[in-house]
Protein backbone atom coordinates (compact mmCIF):
# COMPACT_ATOMS: atom_id res chain seq x y z
CA UNK A 1 0.00 0.00 0.00
CA UNK A 2 1.13 3.51 -0.67
CA UNK A 3 1.06 6.43 1.72
CA UNK A 4 -2.25 7.03 3.47
CA UNK A 5 -4.18 9.48 1.29
CA UNK A 6 -7.63 8.96 2.79
CA UNK A 7 -9.65 12.15 3.35
CA UNK A 8 -9.42 13.37 6.93
CA UNK A 9 -12.89 13.76 8.49
CA UNK A 10 -13.53 17.15 10.11
CA UNK A 11 -12.96 17.43 13.84
CA UNK A 12 -15.62 20.14 14.18
CA UNK A 13 -17.93 19.54 11.22
CA UNK A 14 -21.70 19.59 11.34
CA UNK A 15 -23.64 16.33 11.28
CA UNK A 16 -23.89 16.04 7.51
CA UNK A 17 -20.30 16.98 6.78
CA UNK A 18 -19.09 14.56 9.44
CA UNK A 19 -21.20 11.63 8.19
CA UNK A 20 -20.21 12.33 4.58
CA UNK A 21 -16.53 12.56 5.44
CA UNK A 22 -16.45 9.40 7.57
CA UNK A 23 -18.26 7.46 4.86
CA UNK A 24 -15.75 8.67 2.25
CA UNK A 25 -12.94 7.78 4.65
CA UNK A 26 -14.27 4.23 4.93
CA UNK A 27 -14.71 3.98 1.16
CA UNK A 28 -11.10 5.11 0.71
CA UNK A 29 -10.00 2.54 3.28
CA UNK A 30 -11.47 -0.29 1.22
CA UNK A 31 -9.76 1.01 -1.92
CA UNK A 32 -6.47 1.38 -0.03
CA UNK A 33 -6.64 -2.23 1.19
CA UNK A 34 -6.76 -3.31 -2.47
CA UNK A 35 -3.98 -1.02 -3.74
CA UNK A 36 -1.17 -2.65 -5.66
CA UNK A 37 -2.89 -6.04 -5.95
CA UNK A 38 -3.74 -7.82 -9.18
CA UNK A 39 -6.77 -9.92 -10.00
CA UNK A 40 -5.37 -13.17 -8.60
CA UNK A 41 -4.31 -11.55 -5.33
CA UNK A 42 -7.70 -9.85 -4.97
CA UNK A 43 -9.37 -13.25 -5.49
CA UNK A 44 -7.27 -14.92 -2.79
CA UNK A 45 -9.53 -16.47 -0.14
CA UNK A 46 -9.00 -15.84 3.53
CA UNK A 47 -9.13 -19.42 4.73
CA UNK A 48 -11.17 -22.35 3.53
CA UNK A 49 -14.04 -22.95 3.65
CA UNK A 50 -14.65 -19.18 3.57
CA UNK A 51 -15.00 -17.70 0.11
CA UNK A 52 -14.34 -14.17 1.37
CA UNK A 53 -11.93 -12.17 -0.80
CA UNK A 54 -10.97 -8.53 -1.22
CA UNK A 55 -12.53 -8.56 -4.69
CA UNK A 56 -15.71 -10.03 -3.21
CA UNK A 57 -15.83 -7.25 -0.63
CA UNK A 58 -15.56 -4.58 -3.35
CA UNK A 59 -18.37 -6.25 -5.29
CA UNK A 60 -20.46 -6.63 -2.12
CA UNK A 61 -20.05 -2.96 -1.26
CA UNK A 62 -21.23 -2.02 -4.76
CA UNK A 63 -24.39 -3.97 -3.97
CA UNK A 64 -24.69 -2.28 -0.57
CA UNK A 65 -24.35 1.17 -2.14
CA UNK A 66 -27.03 0.32 -4.71
CA UNK A 67 -29.40 -1.29 -2.21
CA UNK A 68 -29.21 1.59 0.26
CA UNK A 69 -29.05 4.65 -1.97
CA UNK A 70 -30.33 4.00 -5.52
CA UNK A 71 -33.06 1.52 -4.52
CA UNK A 72 -34.18 3.49 -1.45
CA UNK A 73 -34.23 7.01 -2.89
CA UNK A 74 -34.59 6.60 -6.67
CA UNK A 75 -35.76 3.24 -7.95
CA UNK A 76 -36.93 0.45 -5.61
CA UNK A 77 -37.04 -1.92 -8.61
CA UNK A 78 -33.47 -1.27 -9.77
CA UNK A 79 -31.79 -4.63 -10.28
CA UNK A 80 -28.87 -5.53 -8.13
CA UNK A 81 -25.44 -5.42 -9.77
CA UNK A 82 -24.61 -9.14 -9.85
CA UNK A 83 -27.92 -10.87 -9.22
CA UNK A 84 -31.42 -10.43 -10.63
CA UNK A 85 -32.87 -10.49 -7.11
CA UNK A 86 -31.64 -9.35 -3.71
CA UNK A 87 -28.77 -11.76 -3.20
CA UNK A 88 -25.80 -10.17 -1.50
CA UNK A 89 -23.96 -13.50 -1.57
CA UNK A 90 -23.77 -13.43 -5.39
CA UNK A 91 -21.23 -10.61 -5.15
CA UNK A 92 -18.80 -12.91 -3.36
CA UNK A 93 -18.51 -15.23 -6.37
CA UNK A 94 -15.42 -13.71 -7.96
CA UNK A 95 -14.52 -16.65 -10.21
CA UNK A 96 -15.22 -14.67 -13.38
CA UNK A 97 -14.56 -11.23 -11.95
CA UNK A 98 -11.69 -8.82 -12.39
CA UNK A 99 -10.39 -5.77 -10.58
CA UNK A 100 -11.47 -3.56 -13.48
CA UNK A 101 -15.05 -4.93 -13.51
CA UNK A 102 -15.52 -4.82 -9.74
CA UNK A 103 -14.01 -1.39 -9.21
CA UNK A 104 -15.90 0.13 -12.16
CA UNK A 105 -19.20 -1.06 -10.70
CA UNK A 106 -18.32 -0.03 -7.15
CA UNK A 107 -17.08 3.42 -8.18
CA UNK A 108 -20.21 4.01 -10.27
CA UNK A 109 -22.45 3.09 -7.33
CA UNK A 110 -20.42 5.29 -4.97
CA UNK A 111 -20.85 8.23 -7.34
CA UNK A 112 -24.60 7.64 -7.54
CA UNK A 113 -24.78 7.48 -3.75
CA UNK A 114 -22.78 10.69 -3.41
CA UNK A 115 -25.05 12.45 -5.91
CA UNK A 116 -28.19 11.34 -4.08
CA UNK A 117 -26.79 12.58 -0.76
CA UNK A 118 -25.58 15.89 -2.25
CA UNK A 119 -28.93 16.60 -3.90
CA UNK A 120 -30.92 15.86 -0.76
CA UNK A 121 -32.20 18.97 0.97
CA UNK A 122 -31.49 17.46 4.37
CA UNK A 123 -30.68 14.24 6.21
CA UNK A 124 -34.40 14.01 6.94
CA UNK A 125 -35.05 12.97 3.33
CA UNK A 126 -37.28 9.89 3.46
CA UNK A 127 -36.93 6.94 1.14
CA UNK A 128 -38.49 3.51 1.00
CA UNK A 129 -36.39 0.42 1.80
CA UNK A 130 -38.10 -2.29 -0.27
CA UNK A 131 -36.46 -5.17 1.63
CA UNK A 132 -37.81 -3.90 4.93
CA UNK A 133 -41.03 -2.56 3.41
CA UNK A 134 -40.72 0.64 5.40
CA UNK A 135 -39.52 4.20 5.15
CA UNK A 136 -36.03 5.24 6.26
CA UNK A 137 -34.22 8.57 6.46
CA UNK A 138 -31.08 9.55 4.60
CA UNK A 139 -29.46 9.95 8.03
CA UNK A 140 -30.21 6.31 8.87
CA UNK A 141 -28.92 5.15 5.47
CA UNK A 142 -25.64 7.04 5.87
CA UNK A 143 -25.07 5.53 9.31
CA UNK A 144 -26.04 2.05 8.14
CA UNK A 145 -23.70 2.13 5.13
CA UNK A 146 -20.92 3.61 7.27
CA UNK A 147 -21.29 0.65 9.65
CA UNK A 148 -21.24 -1.80 6.72
CA UNK A 149 -17.93 -0.36 5.54
CA UNK A 150 -16.48 -0.39 9.05
CA UNK A 151 -17.32 -4.05 9.51
CA UNK A 152 -16.10 -5.12 6.08
CA UNK A 153 -12.94 -3.04 6.30
CA UNK A 154 -12.06 -5.11 9.34
CA UNK A 155 -12.35 -8.16 7.10
CA UNK A 156 -10.24 -6.38 4.49
CA UNK A 157 -7.47 -5.87 7.08
CA UNK A 158 -7.18 -9.62 7.62
CA UNK A 159 -7.54 -10.45 3.95
CA UNK A 160 -4.77 -8.06 2.92
CA UNK A 161 -2.46 -9.38 5.61
CA UNK A 162 -3.11 -12.90 4.32
CA UNK A 163 -2.31 -11.92 0.74
CA UNK A 164 1.05 -10.24 1.25
CA UNK A 165 1.59 -9.52 4.93
CA UNK A 166 0.76 -5.82 4.65
CA UNK A 167 -0.88 -4.47 7.79
CA UNK A 168 -1.84 -1.06 9.08
CA UNK A 169 -4.19 1.82 8.35
mmCIF file of C-alpha atoms in Angstrom:
data_model
loop_
_atom_site.group_PDB
_atom_site.id
_atom_site.type_symbol
_atom_site.label_atom_id
_atom_site.label_comp_id
_atom_site.label_asym_id
_atom_site.label_seq_id
_atom_site.Cartn_x
_atom_site.Cartn_y
_atom_site.Cartn_z
ATOM 1 C CA UNK A 1 0.000 0.000 0.000
ATOM 2 C CA UNK A 2 1.133 3.513 -0.675
ATOM 3 C CA UNK A 3 1.056 6.426 1.721
ATOM 4 C CA UNK A 4 -2.253 7.027 3.472
ATOM 5 C CA UNK A 5 -4.176 9.484 1.290
ATOM 6 C CA UNK A 6 -7.632 8.959 2.789
ATOM 7 C CA UNK A 7 -9.653 12.147 3.352
ATOM 8 C CA UNK A 8 -9.424 13.371 6.932
ATOM 9 C CA UNK A 9 -12.887 13.760 8.487
ATOM 10 C CA UNK A 10 -13.531 17.152 10.112
ATOM 11 C CA UNK A 11 -12.956 17.433 13.836
ATOM 12 C CA UNK A 12 -15.623 20.139 14.185
ATOM 13 C CA UNK A 13 -17.930 19.537 11.222
ATOM 14 C CA UNK A 14 -21.696 19.591 11.336
ATOM 15 C CA UNK A 15 -23.636 16.326 11.283
ATOM 16 C CA UNK A 16 -23.893 16.035 7.514
ATOM 17 C CA UNK A 17 -20.302 16.984 6.777
ATOM 18 C CA UNK A 18 -19.093 14.555 9.438
ATOM 19 C CA UNK A 19 -21.196 11.627 8.194
ATOM 20 C CA UNK A 20 -20.214 12.330 4.578
ATOM 21 C CA UNK A 21 -16.529 12.557 5.436
ATOM 22 C CA UNK A 22 -16.449 9.404 7.574
ATOM 23 C CA UNK A 23 -18.262 7.459 4.857
ATOM 24 C CA UNK A 24 -15.749 8.666 2.254
ATOM 25 C CA UNK A 25 -12.938 7.777 4.650
ATOM 26 C CA UNK A 26 -14.271 4.230 4.933
ATOM 27 C CA UNK A 27 -14.709 3.979 1.157
ATOM 28 C CA UNK A 28 -11.105 5.106 0.711
ATOM 29 C CA UNK A 29 -9.998 2.539 3.280
ATOM 30 C CA UNK A 30 -11.473 -0.292 1.215
ATOM 31 C CA UNK A 31 -9.760 1.013 -1.921
ATOM 32 C CA UNK A 32 -6.474 1.383 -0.029
ATOM 33 C CA UNK A 33 -6.638 -2.230 1.186
ATOM 34 C CA UNK A 34 -6.760 -3.314 -2.469
ATOM 35 C CA UNK A 35 -3.977 -1.022 -3.740
ATOM 36 C CA UNK A 36 -1.174 -2.653 -5.655
ATOM 37 C CA UNK A 37 -2.888 -6.041 -5.946
ATOM 38 C CA UNK A 38 -3.740 -7.819 -9.183
ATOM 39 C CA UNK A 39 -6.771 -9.924 -9.997
ATOM 40 C CA UNK A 40 -5.372 -13.166 -8.598
ATOM 41 C CA UNK A 41 -4.315 -11.554 -5.327
ATOM 42 C CA UNK A 42 -7.695 -9.855 -4.974
ATOM 43 C CA UNK A 43 -9.365 -13.249 -5.494
ATOM 44 C CA UNK A 44 -7.273 -14.923 -2.792
ATOM 45 C CA UNK A 45 -9.526 -16.470 -0.140
ATOM 46 C CA UNK A 46 -8.999 -15.836 3.534
ATOM 47 C CA UNK A 47 -9.133 -19.415 4.725
ATOM 48 C CA UNK A 48 -11.172 -22.347 3.532
ATOM 49 C CA UNK A 49 -14.037 -22.949 3.653
ATOM 50 C CA UNK A 50 -14.645 -19.180 3.572
ATOM 51 C CA UNK A 51 -15.000 -17.700 0.105
ATOM 52 C CA UNK A 52 -14.343 -14.165 1.365
ATOM 53 C CA UNK A 53 -11.927 -12.171 -0.801
ATOM 54 C CA UNK A 54 -10.973 -8.533 -1.219
ATOM 55 C CA UNK A 55 -12.535 -8.556 -4.685
ATOM 56 C CA UNK A 56 -15.711 -10.030 -3.215
ATOM 57 C CA UNK A 57 -15.826 -7.246 -0.629
ATOM 58 C CA UNK A 58 -15.557 -4.585 -3.348
ATOM 59 C CA UNK A 59 -18.370 -6.254 -5.285
ATOM 60 C CA UNK A 60 -20.459 -6.630 -2.119
ATOM 61 C CA UNK A 61 -20.055 -2.960 -1.264
ATOM 62 C CA UNK A 62 -21.232 -2.020 -4.762
ATOM 63 C CA UNK A 63 -24.393 -3.975 -3.971
ATOM 64 C CA UNK A 64 -24.691 -2.277 -0.572
ATOM 65 C CA UNK A 65 -24.351 1.174 -2.137
ATOM 66 C CA UNK A 66 -27.028 0.322 -4.714
ATOM 67 C CA UNK A 67 -29.400 -1.285 -2.212
ATOM 68 C CA UNK A 68 -29.205 1.590 0.260
ATOM 69 C CA UNK A 69 -29.054 4.653 -1.972
ATOM 70 C CA UNK A 70 -30.331 4.005 -5.518
ATOM 71 C CA UNK A 71 -33.057 1.516 -4.517
ATOM 72 C CA UNK A 72 -34.182 3.492 -1.446
ATOM 73 C CA UNK A 73 -34.233 7.005 -2.894
ATOM 74 C CA UNK A 74 -34.595 6.604 -6.668
ATOM 75 C CA UNK A 75 -35.759 3.237 -7.951
ATOM 76 C CA UNK A 76 -36.935 0.449 -5.613
ATOM 77 C CA UNK A 77 -37.038 -1.916 -8.612
ATOM 78 C CA UNK A 78 -33.466 -1.272 -9.774
ATOM 79 C CA UNK A 79 -31.794 -4.633 -10.279
ATOM 80 C CA UNK A 80 -28.866 -5.532 -8.125
ATOM 81 C CA UNK A 81 -25.440 -5.418 -9.768
ATOM 82 C CA UNK A 82 -24.609 -9.144 -9.854
ATOM 83 C CA UNK A 83 -27.921 -10.869 -9.221
ATOM 84 C CA UNK A 84 -31.421 -10.432 -10.635
ATOM 85 C CA UNK A 85 -32.869 -10.489 -7.107
ATOM 86 C CA UNK A 86 -31.641 -9.351 -3.706
ATOM 87 C CA UNK A 87 -28.765 -11.764 -3.200
ATOM 88 C CA UNK A 88 -25.804 -10.171 -1.498
ATOM 89 C CA UNK A 89 -23.960 -13.502 -1.573
ATOM 90 C CA UNK A 90 -23.774 -13.428 -5.389
ATOM 91 C CA UNK A 91 -21.227 -10.614 -5.151
ATOM 92 C CA UNK A 92 -18.802 -12.907 -3.357
ATOM 93 C CA UNK A 93 -18.506 -15.229 -6.369
ATOM 94 C CA UNK A 94 -15.421 -13.713 -7.962
ATOM 95 C CA UNK A 95 -14.521 -16.648 -10.207
ATOM 96 C CA UNK A 96 -15.222 -14.667 -13.381
ATOM 97 C CA UNK A 97 -14.560 -11.232 -11.950
ATOM 98 C CA UNK A 98 -11.687 -8.816 -12.391
ATOM 99 C CA UNK A 99 -10.391 -5.774 -10.576
ATOM 100 C CA UNK A 100 -11.475 -3.561 -13.483
ATOM 101 C CA UNK A 101 -15.046 -4.934 -13.514
ATOM 102 C CA UNK A 102 -15.519 -4.823 -9.735
ATOM 103 C CA UNK A 103 -14.011 -1.387 -9.208
ATOM 104 C CA UNK A 104 -15.901 0.132 -12.161
ATOM 105 C CA UNK A 105 -19.203 -1.063 -10.701
ATOM 106 C CA UNK A 106 -18.319 -0.034 -7.149
ATOM 107 C CA UNK A 107 -17.079 3.416 -8.175
ATOM 108 C CA UNK A 108 -20.214 4.006 -10.272
ATOM 109 C CA UNK A 109 -22.446 3.093 -7.331
ATOM 110 C CA UNK A 110 -20.420 5.289 -4.966
ATOM 111 C CA UNK A 111 -20.846 8.233 -7.337
ATOM 112 C CA UNK A 112 -24.596 7.636 -7.543
ATOM 113 C CA UNK A 113 -24.775 7.480 -3.748
ATOM 114 C CA UNK A 114 -22.780 10.694 -3.411
ATOM 115 C CA UNK A 115 -25.047 12.447 -5.909
ATOM 116 C CA UNK A 116 -28.188 11.340 -4.082
ATOM 117 C CA UNK A 117 -26.785 12.575 -0.764
ATOM 118 C CA UNK A 118 -25.576 15.890 -2.252
ATOM 119 C CA UNK A 119 -28.931 16.595 -3.901
ATOM 120 C CA UNK A 120 -30.925 15.860 -0.759
ATOM 121 C CA UNK A 121 -32.200 18.972 0.966
ATOM 122 C CA UNK A 122 -31.491 17.456 4.373
ATOM 123 C CA UNK A 123 -30.685 14.243 6.209
ATOM 124 C CA UNK A 124 -34.401 14.013 6.939
ATOM 125 C CA UNK A 125 -35.051 12.971 3.327
ATOM 126 C CA UNK A 126 -37.278 9.893 3.460
ATOM 127 C CA UNK A 127 -36.929 6.938 1.139
ATOM 128 C CA UNK A 128 -38.490 3.512 1.003
ATOM 129 C CA UNK A 129 -36.392 0.423 1.798
ATOM 130 C CA UNK A 130 -38.102 -2.291 -0.270
ATOM 131 C CA UNK A 131 -36.459 -5.169 1.627
ATOM 132 C CA UNK A 132 -37.814 -3.896 4.933
ATOM 133 C CA UNK A 133 -41.035 -2.563 3.406
ATOM 134 C CA UNK A 134 -40.719 0.643 5.397
ATOM 135 C CA UNK A 135 -39.519 4.203 5.154
ATOM 136 C CA UNK A 136 -36.033 5.245 6.263
ATOM 137 C CA UNK A 137 -34.224 8.574 6.461
ATOM 138 C CA UNK A 138 -31.083 9.547 4.600
ATOM 139 C CA UNK A 139 -29.457 9.949 8.027
ATOM 140 C CA UNK A 140 -30.205 6.310 8.870
ATOM 141 C CA UNK A 141 -28.917 5.150 5.472
ATOM 142 C CA UNK A 142 -25.642 7.045 5.867
ATOM 143 C CA UNK A 143 -25.069 5.528 9.306
ATOM 144 C CA UNK A 144 -26.043 2.051 8.135
ATOM 145 C CA UNK A 145 -23.698 2.130 5.126
ATOM 146 C CA UNK A 146 -20.921 3.610 7.269
ATOM 147 C CA UNK A 147 -21.293 0.650 9.647
ATOM 148 C CA UNK A 148 -21.242 -1.797 6.721
ATOM 149 C CA UNK A 149 -17.926 -0.358 5.536
ATOM 150 C CA UNK A 150 -16.480 -0.387 9.048
ATOM 151 C CA UNK A 151 -17.320 -4.053 9.508
ATOM 152 C CA UNK A 152 -16.099 -5.123 6.083
ATOM 153 C CA UNK A 153 -12.943 -3.040 6.296
ATOM 154 C CA UNK A 154 -12.058 -5.112 9.345
ATOM 155 C CA UNK A 155 -12.354 -8.163 7.101
ATOM 156 C CA UNK A 156 -10.243 -6.385 4.492
ATOM 157 C CA UNK A 157 -7.472 -5.874 7.078
ATOM 158 C CA UNK A 158 -7.182 -9.615 7.621
ATOM 159 C CA UNK A 159 -7.542 -10.453 3.948
ATOM 160 C CA UNK A 160 -4.769 -8.056 2.919
ATOM 161 C CA UNK A 161 -2.458 -9.380 5.611
ATOM 162 C CA UNK A 162 -3.111 -12.900 4.317
ATOM 163 C CA UNK A 163 -2.310 -11.919 0.737
ATOM 164 C CA UNK A 164 1.054 -10.236 1.249
ATOM 165 C CA UNK A 165 1.595 -9.521 4.935
ATOM 166 C CA UNK A 166 0.762 -5.819 4.646
ATOM 167 C CA UNK A 167 -0.879 -4.465 7.786
ATOM 168 C CA UNK A 168 -1.844 -1.056 9.076
ATOM 169 C CA UNK A 169 -4.185 1.818 8.353
#
